mmCIF file of N, CA and C in Angstrom:
data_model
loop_
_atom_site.group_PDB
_atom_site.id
_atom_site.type_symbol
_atom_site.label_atom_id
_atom_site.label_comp_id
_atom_site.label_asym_id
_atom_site.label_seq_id
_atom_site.Cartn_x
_atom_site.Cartn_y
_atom_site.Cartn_z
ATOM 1 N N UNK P 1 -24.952 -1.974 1.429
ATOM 2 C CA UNK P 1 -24.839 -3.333 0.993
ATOM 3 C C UNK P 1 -23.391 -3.692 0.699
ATOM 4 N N UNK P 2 -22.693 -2.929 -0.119
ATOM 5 C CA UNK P 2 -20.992 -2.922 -0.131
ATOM 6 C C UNK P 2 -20.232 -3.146 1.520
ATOM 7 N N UNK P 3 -21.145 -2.968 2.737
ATOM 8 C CA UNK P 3 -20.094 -3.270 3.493
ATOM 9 C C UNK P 3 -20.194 -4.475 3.724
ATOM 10 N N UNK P 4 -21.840 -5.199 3.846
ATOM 11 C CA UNK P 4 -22.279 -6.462 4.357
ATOM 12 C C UNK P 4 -21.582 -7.081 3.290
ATOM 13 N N UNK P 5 -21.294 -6.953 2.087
ATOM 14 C CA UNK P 5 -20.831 -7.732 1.575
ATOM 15 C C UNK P 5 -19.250 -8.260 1.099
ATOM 16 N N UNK P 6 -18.558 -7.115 2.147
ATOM 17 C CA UNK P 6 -16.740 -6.840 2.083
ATOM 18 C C UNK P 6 -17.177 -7.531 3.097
ATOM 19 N N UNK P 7 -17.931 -8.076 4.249
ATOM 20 C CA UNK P 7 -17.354 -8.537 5.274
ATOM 21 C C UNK P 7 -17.613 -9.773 4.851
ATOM 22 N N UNK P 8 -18.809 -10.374 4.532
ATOM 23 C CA UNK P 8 -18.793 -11.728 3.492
ATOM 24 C C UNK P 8 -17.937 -12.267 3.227
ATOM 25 N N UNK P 9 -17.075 -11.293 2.217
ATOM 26 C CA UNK P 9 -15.841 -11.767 1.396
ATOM 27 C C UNK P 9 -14.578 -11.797 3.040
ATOM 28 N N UNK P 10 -14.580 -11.047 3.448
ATOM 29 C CA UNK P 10 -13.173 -11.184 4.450
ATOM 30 C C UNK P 10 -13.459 -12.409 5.306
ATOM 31 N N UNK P 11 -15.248 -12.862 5.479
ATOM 32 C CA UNK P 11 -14.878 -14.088 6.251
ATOM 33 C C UNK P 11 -14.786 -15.320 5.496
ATOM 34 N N UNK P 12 -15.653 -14.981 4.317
ATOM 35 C CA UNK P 12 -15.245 -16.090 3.346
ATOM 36 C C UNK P 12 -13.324 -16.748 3.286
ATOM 37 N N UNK P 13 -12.699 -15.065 2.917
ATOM 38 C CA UNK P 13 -10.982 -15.637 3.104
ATOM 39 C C UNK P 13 -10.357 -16.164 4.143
ATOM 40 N N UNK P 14 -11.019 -15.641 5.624
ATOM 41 C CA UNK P 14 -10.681 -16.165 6.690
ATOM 42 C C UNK P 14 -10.803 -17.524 6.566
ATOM 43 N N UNK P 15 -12.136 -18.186 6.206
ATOM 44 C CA UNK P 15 -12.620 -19.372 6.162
ATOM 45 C C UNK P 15 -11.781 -20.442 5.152
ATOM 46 N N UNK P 16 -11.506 -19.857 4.182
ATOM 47 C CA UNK P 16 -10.807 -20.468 3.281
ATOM 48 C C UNK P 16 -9.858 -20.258 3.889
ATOM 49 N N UNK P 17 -8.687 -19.701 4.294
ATOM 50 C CA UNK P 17 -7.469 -19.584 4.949
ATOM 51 C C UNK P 17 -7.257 -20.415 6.036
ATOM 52 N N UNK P 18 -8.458 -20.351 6.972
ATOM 53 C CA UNK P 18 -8.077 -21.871 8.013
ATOM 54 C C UNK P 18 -8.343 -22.965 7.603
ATOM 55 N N UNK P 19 -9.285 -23.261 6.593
ATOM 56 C CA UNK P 19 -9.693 -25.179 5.859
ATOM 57 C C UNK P 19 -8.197 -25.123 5.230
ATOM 58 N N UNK P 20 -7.586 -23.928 4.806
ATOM 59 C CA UNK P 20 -6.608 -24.366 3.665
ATOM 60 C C UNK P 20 -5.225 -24.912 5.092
ATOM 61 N N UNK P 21 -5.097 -24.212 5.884
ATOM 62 C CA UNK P 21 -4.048 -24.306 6.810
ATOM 63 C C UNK P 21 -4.070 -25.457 7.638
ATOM 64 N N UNK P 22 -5.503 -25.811 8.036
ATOM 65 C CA UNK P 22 -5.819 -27.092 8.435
ATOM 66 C C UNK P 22 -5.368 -28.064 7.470
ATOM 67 N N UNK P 23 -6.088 -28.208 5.970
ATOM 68 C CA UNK P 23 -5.604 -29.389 4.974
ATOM 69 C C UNK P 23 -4.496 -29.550 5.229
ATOM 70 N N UNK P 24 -3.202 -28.223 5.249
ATOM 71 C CA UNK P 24 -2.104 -28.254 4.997
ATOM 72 C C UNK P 24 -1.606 -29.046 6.320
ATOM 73 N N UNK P 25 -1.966 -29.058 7.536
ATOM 74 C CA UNK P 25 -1.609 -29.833 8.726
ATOM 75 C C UNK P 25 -1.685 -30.840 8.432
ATOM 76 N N UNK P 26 -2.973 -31.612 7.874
ATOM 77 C CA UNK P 26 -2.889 -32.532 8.073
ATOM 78 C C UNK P 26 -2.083 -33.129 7.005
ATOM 79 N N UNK P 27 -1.770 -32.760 5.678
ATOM 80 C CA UNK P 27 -1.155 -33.401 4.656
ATOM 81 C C UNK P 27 0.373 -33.568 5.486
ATOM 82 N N UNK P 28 0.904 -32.765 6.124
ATOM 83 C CA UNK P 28 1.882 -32.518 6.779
ATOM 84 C C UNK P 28 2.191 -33.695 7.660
ATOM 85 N N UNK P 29 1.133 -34.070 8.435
ATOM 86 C CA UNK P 29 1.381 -35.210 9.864
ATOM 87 C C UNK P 29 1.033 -36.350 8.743
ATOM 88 N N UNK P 30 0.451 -36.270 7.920
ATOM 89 C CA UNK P 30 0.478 -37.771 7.689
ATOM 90 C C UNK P 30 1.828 -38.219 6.504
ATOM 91 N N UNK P 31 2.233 -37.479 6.025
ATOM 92 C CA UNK P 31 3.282 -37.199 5.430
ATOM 93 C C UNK P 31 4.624 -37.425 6.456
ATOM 94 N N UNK P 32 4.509 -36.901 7.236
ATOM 95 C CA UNK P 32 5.690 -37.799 8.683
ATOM 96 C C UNK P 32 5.150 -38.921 8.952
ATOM 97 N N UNK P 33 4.299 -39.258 9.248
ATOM 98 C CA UNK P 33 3.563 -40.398 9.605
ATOM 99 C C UNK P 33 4.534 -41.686 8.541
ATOM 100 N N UNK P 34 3.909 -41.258 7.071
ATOM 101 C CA UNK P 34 4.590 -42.082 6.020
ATOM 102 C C UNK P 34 6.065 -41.990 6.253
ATOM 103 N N UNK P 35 6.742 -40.975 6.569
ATOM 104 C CA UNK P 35 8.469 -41.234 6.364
ATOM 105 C C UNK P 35 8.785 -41.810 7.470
ATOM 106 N N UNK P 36 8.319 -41.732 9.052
ATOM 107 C CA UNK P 36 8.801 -42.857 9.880
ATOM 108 C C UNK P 36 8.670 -43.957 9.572
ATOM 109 N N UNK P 37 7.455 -44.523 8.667
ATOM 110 C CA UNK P 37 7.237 -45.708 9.005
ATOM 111 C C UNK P 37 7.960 -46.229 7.790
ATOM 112 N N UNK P 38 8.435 -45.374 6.681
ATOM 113 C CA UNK P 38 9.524 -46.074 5.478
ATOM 114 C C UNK P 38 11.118 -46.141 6.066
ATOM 115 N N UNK P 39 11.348 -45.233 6.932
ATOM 116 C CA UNK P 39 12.704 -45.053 7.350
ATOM 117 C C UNK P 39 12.736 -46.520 8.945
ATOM 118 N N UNK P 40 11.823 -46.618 9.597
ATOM 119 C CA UNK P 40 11.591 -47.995 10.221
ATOM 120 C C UNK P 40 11.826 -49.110 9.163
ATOM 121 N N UNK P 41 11.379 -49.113 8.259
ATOM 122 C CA UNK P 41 11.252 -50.270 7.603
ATOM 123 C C UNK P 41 12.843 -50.607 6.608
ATOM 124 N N UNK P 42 13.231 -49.174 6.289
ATOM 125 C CA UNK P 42 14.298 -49.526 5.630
ATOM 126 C C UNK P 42 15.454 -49.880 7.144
ATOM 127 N N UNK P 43 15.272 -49.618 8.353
ATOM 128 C CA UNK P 43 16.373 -49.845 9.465
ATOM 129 C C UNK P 43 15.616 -51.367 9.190
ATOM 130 N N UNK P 44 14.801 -51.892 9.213
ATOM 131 C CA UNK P 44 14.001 -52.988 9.463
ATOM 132 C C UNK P 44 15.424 -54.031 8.528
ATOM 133 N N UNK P 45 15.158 -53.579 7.578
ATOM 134 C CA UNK P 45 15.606 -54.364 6.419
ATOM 135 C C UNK P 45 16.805 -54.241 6.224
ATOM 136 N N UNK P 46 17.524 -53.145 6.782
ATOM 137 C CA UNK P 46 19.212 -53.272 7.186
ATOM 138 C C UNK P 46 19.546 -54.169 7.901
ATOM 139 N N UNK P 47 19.044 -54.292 8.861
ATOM 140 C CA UNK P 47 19.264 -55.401 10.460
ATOM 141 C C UNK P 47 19.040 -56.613 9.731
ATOM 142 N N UNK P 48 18.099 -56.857 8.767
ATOM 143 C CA UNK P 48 17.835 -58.615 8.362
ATOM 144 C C UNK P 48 18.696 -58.661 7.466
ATOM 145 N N UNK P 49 19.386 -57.960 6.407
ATOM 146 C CA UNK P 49 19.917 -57.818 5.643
ATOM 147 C C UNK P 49 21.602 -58.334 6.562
ATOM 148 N N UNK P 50 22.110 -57.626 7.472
ATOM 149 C CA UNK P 50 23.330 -57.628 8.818
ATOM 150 C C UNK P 50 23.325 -59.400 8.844
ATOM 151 N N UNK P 51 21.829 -59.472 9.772
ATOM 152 C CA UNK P 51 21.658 -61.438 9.967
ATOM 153 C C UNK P 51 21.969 -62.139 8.890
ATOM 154 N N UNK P 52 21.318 -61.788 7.938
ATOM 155 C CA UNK P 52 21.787 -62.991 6.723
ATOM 156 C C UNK P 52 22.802 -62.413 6.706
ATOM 157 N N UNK P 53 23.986 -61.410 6.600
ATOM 158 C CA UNK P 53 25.035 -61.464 6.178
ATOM 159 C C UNK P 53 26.145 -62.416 7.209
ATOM 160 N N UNK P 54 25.631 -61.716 8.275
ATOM 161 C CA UNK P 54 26.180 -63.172 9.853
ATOM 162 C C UNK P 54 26.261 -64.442 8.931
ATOM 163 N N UNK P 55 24.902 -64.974 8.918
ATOM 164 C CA UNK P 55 24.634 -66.240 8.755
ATOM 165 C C UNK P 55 25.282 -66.976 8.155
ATOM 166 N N UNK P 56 25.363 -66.566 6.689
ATOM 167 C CA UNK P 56 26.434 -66.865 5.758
ATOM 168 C C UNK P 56 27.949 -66.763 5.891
ATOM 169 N N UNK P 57 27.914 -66.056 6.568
ATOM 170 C CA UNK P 57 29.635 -65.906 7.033
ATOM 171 C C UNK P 57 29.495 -66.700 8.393
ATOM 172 N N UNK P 58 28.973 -67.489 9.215
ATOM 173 C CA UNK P 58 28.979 -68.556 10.241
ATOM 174 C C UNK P 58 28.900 -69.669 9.507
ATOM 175 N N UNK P 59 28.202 -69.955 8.200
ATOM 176 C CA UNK P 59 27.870 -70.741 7.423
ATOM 177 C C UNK P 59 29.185 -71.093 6.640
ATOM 178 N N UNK P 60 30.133 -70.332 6.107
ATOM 179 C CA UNK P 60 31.145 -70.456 5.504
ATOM 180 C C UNK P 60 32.207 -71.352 6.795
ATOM 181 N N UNK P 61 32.438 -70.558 7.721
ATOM 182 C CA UNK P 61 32.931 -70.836 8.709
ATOM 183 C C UNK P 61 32.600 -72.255 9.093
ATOM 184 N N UNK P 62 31.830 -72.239 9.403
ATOM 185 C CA UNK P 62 31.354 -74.090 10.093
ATOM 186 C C UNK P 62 31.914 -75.052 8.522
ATOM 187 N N UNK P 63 31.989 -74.627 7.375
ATOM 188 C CA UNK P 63 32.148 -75.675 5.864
ATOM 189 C C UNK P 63 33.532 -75.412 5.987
ATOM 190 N N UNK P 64 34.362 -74.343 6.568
ATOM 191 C CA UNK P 64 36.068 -73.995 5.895
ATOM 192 C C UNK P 64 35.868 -73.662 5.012
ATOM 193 N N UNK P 65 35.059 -72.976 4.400
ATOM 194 C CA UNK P 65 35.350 -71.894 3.074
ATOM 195 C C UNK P 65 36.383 -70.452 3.406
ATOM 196 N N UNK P 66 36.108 -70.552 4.696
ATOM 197 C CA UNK P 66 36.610 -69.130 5.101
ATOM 198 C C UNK P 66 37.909 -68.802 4.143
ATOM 199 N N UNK P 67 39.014 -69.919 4.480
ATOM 200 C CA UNK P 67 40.399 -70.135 3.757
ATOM 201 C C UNK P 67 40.673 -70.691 2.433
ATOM 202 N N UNK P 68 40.139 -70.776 2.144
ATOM 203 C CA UNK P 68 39.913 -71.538 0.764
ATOM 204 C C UNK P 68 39.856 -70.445 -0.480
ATOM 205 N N UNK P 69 40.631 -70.624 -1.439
ATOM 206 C CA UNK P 69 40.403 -69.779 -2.163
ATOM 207 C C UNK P 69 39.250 -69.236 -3.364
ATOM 208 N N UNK P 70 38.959 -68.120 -4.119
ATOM 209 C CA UNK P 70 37.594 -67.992 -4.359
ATOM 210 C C UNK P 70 37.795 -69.283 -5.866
ATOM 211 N N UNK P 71 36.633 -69.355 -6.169
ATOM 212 C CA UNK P 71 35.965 -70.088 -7.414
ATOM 213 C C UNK P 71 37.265 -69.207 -8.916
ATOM 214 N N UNK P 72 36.667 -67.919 -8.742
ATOM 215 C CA UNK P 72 37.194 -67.237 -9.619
ATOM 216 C C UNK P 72 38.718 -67.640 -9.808
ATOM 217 N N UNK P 73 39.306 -67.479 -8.840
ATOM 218 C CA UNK P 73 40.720 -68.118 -8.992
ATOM 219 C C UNK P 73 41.662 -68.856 -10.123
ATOM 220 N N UNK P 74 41.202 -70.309 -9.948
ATOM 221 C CA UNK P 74 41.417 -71.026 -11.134
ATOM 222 C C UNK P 74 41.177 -70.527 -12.741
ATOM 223 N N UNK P 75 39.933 -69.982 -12.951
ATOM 224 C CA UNK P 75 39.948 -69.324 -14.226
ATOM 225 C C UNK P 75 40.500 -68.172 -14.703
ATOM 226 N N UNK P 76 40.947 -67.300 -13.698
ATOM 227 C CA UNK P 76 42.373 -66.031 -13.467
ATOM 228 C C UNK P 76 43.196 -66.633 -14.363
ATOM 229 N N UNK P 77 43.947 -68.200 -13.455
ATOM 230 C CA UNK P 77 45.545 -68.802 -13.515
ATOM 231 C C UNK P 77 45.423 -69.285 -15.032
ATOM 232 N N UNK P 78 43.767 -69.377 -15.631
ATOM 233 C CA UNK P 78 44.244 -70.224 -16.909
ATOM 234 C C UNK P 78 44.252 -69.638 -17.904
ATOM 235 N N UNK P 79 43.701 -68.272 -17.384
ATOM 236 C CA UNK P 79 43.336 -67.337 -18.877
ATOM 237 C C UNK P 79 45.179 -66.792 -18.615
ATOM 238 N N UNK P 80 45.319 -66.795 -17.108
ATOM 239 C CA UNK P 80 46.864 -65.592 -17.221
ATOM 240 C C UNK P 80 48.051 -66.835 -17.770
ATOM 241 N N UNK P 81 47.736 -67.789 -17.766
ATOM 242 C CA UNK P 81 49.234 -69.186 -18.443
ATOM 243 C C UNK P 81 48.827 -69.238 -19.704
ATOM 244 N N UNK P 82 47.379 -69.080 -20.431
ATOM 245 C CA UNK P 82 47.160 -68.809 -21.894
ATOM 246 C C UNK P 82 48.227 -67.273 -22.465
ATOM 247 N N UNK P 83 48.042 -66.549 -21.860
ATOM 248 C CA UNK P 83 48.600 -65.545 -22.275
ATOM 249 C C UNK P 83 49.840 -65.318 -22.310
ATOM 250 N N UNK P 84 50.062 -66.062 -21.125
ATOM 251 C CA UNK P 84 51.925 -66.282 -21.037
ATOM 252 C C UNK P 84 52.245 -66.704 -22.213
ATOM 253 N N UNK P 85 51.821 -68.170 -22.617
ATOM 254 C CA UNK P 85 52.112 -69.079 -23.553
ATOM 255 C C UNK P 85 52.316 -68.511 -24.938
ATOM 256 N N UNK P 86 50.890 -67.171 -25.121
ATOM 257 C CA UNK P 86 51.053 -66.586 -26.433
ATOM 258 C C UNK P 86 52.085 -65.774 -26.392
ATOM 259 N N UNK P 87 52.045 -65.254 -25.190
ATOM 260 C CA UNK P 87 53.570 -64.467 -25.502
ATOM 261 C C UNK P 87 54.556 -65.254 -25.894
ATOM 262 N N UNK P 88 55.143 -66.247 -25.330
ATOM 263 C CA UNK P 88 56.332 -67.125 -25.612
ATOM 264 C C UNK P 88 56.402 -67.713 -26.836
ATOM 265 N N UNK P 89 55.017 -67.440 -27.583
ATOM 266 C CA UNK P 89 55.076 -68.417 -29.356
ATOM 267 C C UNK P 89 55.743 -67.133 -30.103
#
């Protein structure tokens, strides 16, 4: 009875050893499955991300913002002539 039942157990491990190697396949392919389709999506969203950056810079272009200096600018020149000024008191 000890042998019928060592062989039991060795096919039992066999058995468990291929469901486990199988699970492990498949966790595996669908697990690539998921990273192509996040790494597609993040190229996805680079490229639209590229267009709107076009856009806005064709958009500047067609208004003449291109040359124009930024917003920030003016509030630079008034904080840096405040400071002048305190120096000079």
């Amino acid at each position: 009875m000890d042998g019928h039942s060592s062989e039991d157990s060795k096919q039992s491990t066999a058995d468990m050893t291929v469901f486990v190697q199988s699970l492990l396949q498949q966790m595996q392919s669908r697990f690539q499955i998921m990273s192509d389709s996040i790494i597609t999506k993040i190229d996805e969203m680079g490229n639209r991300v590229n267009e709107l950056e076009q856009s806005i810079n064709d958009l500047k272009a067609e208004m003449g913002v291109e040359g124009s200096p930024s917003p920030l600018a003016p509030s630079n020149q008034k904080s840096d002539e405040a400071k002048q000024e305190e120096g000079s008191a």
